[in-house]
């Protein structure tokens, strides 16, 4: 166990409402702590059930230094395992999507059933018991088509989150969609800088002209929950259609629907739908965006016509991989119902701009001149929540007082 007193001492110098001390964004020990204490103990949104269409379809990915694999088993259930062979520990499935009738380790071909049980291991003694050497399972939950995993043996409670997200996400029928595009951006920035940037739109008006066409970049504090006649009319129209506006918030999640800019139906270059076949066939898909976000690493926008999901994975003290995924209705045909370049361009260009911002942030934070600065309570309300949540998670490990600035419903 590393010396957590260093982390505690450093956190004791933190002022609530301010960015973190430098070490939290730069130091390898602090990074290793985050991987273990934050990413190892939280529910992580790793993808969608439609990425695993048939038994044997898998998605392998690495959380910090821990490879995992999520798959659909022969009964159709989604399961997850540590992706480490029970022989000598090799990574079994390469990272990415794949399909296999059984999981066979490339090293010495120990072979596992899709339920994790070891079915074949050559040249072992008679007293070798395969049942002692099944793959180690991880916790998996699915909500209305989204997949969450937790590496901890004692995951945080999931039920309250499910109760909030399920009714708001279900109308999009994500199990009847398909993944049509995925991009991984390598960002030379600490994962917290990536997420702080992703939790605010204080920067959006100046930095995201393409997003600003449809996204209400000027509205604060919680993205787009403005007051006034337009918001009231939007809420009435959504509720008349049986679509709850929210927000529904918990300690590590936020779920809310909000209107796009006047006259805009989707997040696209001109605000028109990017997919001819809507996910929800009401008002031509003119439903604003349903945004759900979970700490530590995800936000997802569900529009009338497509879904865009963003998940950040820490790779090093100053490196993060951001995985972006785009989903459309499963019967939408590329070239007829949607043009892929047009579908992806708004979020793709926005993510690249955000990468540049996070890297610029990291460079400045690395300098001797860095001093923790105050967040805007109005413009960075969700960043304050993120930082409060992060600090409280760190405090549960290292001890000391938790001081909150942001309110959590
Ligand atoms: S390490 Fe997997 S079979 Fe040897
Ligand atoms: Fe941004």
PDB file of N, CA, C and O and ligand atoms in Angstrom, residues 85-90 105 107-110 112, ligand 1:
ATOM      1  N   UNK A  85      -5.788 -14.719 -17.394  1.00  0.00           N
ATOM      2  CA  UNK A  85      -5.874 -16.173 -17.396  1.00  0.00           C
ATOM      3  C   UNK A  85      -5.514 -16.728 -16.018  1.00  0.00           C
ATOM      4  O   UNK A  85      -4.607 -16.228 -15.343  1.00  0.00           O
ATOM      5  N   UNK A  86      -6.223 -17.794 -15.620  1.00  0.00           N
ATOM      6  CA  UNK A  86      -5.973 -18.385 -14.320  1.00  0.00           C
ATOM      7  C   UNK A  86      -4.751 -19.321 -14.335  1.00  0.00           C
ATOM      8  O   UNK A  86      -4.402 -19.899 -13.318  1.00  0.00           O
ATOM      9  N   UNK A  87      -4.108 -19.471 -15.489  1.00  0.00           N
ATOM     10  CA  UNK A  87      -2.861 -20.242 -15.535  1.00  0.00           C
ATOM     11  C   UNK A  87      -1.713 -19.345 -15.080  1.00  0.00           C
ATOM     12  O   UNK A  87      -1.395 -19.294 -13.906  1.00  0.00           O
ATOM     13  N   UNK A  88      -1.152 -18.552 -15.975  1.00  0.00           N
ATOM     14  CA  UNK A  88      -0.054 -17.682 -15.563  1.00  0.00           C
ATOM     15  C   UNK A  88      -0.384 -16.213 -15.730  1.00  0.00           C
ATOM     16  O   UNK A  88       0.497 -15.362 -15.727  1.00  0.00           O
ATOM     17  N   UNK A  89      -1.675 -15.957 -15.930  1.00  0.00           N
ATOM     18  CA  UNK A  89      -2.127 -14.572 -15.815  1.00  0.00           C
ATOM     19  C   UNK A  89      -2.186 -13.773 -17.095  1.00  0.00           C
ATOM     20  O   UNK A  89      -2.505 -12.584 -17.057  1.00  0.00           O
ATOM     21  N   UNK A  90      -1.904 -14.382 -18.231  1.00  0.00           N
ATOM     22  CA  UNK A  90      -1.878 -13.605 -19.477  1.00  0.00           C
ATOM     23  C   UNK A  90      -3.239 -12.975 -19.758  1.00  0.00           C
ATOM     24  O   UNK A  90      -4.285 -13.513 -19.369  1.00  0.00           O
ATOM     25  N   UNK A 105      -7.116 -18.821 -24.057  1.00  0.00           N
ATOM     26  CA  UNK A 105      -5.933 -17.999 -23.802  1.00  0.00           C
ATOM     27  C   UNK A 105      -4.896 -18.266 -24.889  1.00  0.00           C
ATOM     28  O   UNK A 105      -4.553 -19.422 -25.156  1.00  0.00           O
ATOM     29  N   UNK A 107      -1.819 -18.022 -24.857  1.00  0.00           N
ATOM     30  CA  UNK A 107      -0.495 -18.436 -24.396  1.00  0.00           C
ATOM     31  C   UNK A 107      -0.356 -19.964 -24.397  1.00  0.00           C
ATOM     32  O   UNK A 107       0.438 -20.522 -25.164  1.00  0.00           O
ATOM     33  N   UNK A 108      -1.156 -20.663 -23.552  1.00  0.00           N
ATOM     34  CA  UNK A 108      -1.068 -22.131 -23.511  1.00  0.00           C
ATOM     35  C   UNK A 108      -2.425 -22.776 -23.740  1.00  0.00           C
ATOM     36  O   UNK A 108      -2.657 -23.912 -23.369  1.00  0.00           O
ATOM     37  N   UNK A 109      -3.329 -21.979 -24.270  1.00  0.00           N
ATOM     38  CA  UNK A 109      -4.650 -22.450 -24.729  1.00  0.00           C
ATOM     39  C   UNK A 109      -5.557 -22.981 -23.622  1.00  0.00           C
ATOM     40  O   UNK A 109      -6.398 -23.849 -23.890  1.00  0.00           O
ATOM     41  N   UNK A 110      -5.388 -22.537 -22.417  1.00  0.00           N
ATOM     42  CA  UNK A 110      -6.446 -22.837 -21.445  1.00  0.00           C
ATOM     43  C   UNK A 110      -7.724 -22.193 -22.003  1.00  0.00           C
ATOM     44  O   UNK A 110      -7.698 -21.055 -22.501  1.00  0.00           O
ATOM     45  N   UNK A 112     -11.913 -21.323 -21.671  1.00  0.00           N
ATOM     46  CA  UNK A 112     -12.985 -21.039 -20.708  1.00  0.00           C
ATOM     47  C   UNK A 112     -14.333 -20.977 -21.417  1.00  0.00           C
ATOM     48  O   UNK A 112     -14.435 -20.449 -22.533  1.00  0.00           O
TER      49      UNK A 112
HETATM   50  S1  LIG B   1      -1.269 -18.004 -19.252  1.00  0.00           S
HETATM   51 FE1  LIG B   1      -3.130 -18.533 -20.182  1.00  0.00          FE
HETATM   52  S2  LIG B   1      -2.864 -20.559 -20.774  1.00  0.00           S
HETATM   53 FE2  LIG B   1      -0.990 -20.071 -19.848  1.00  0.00          FE
END
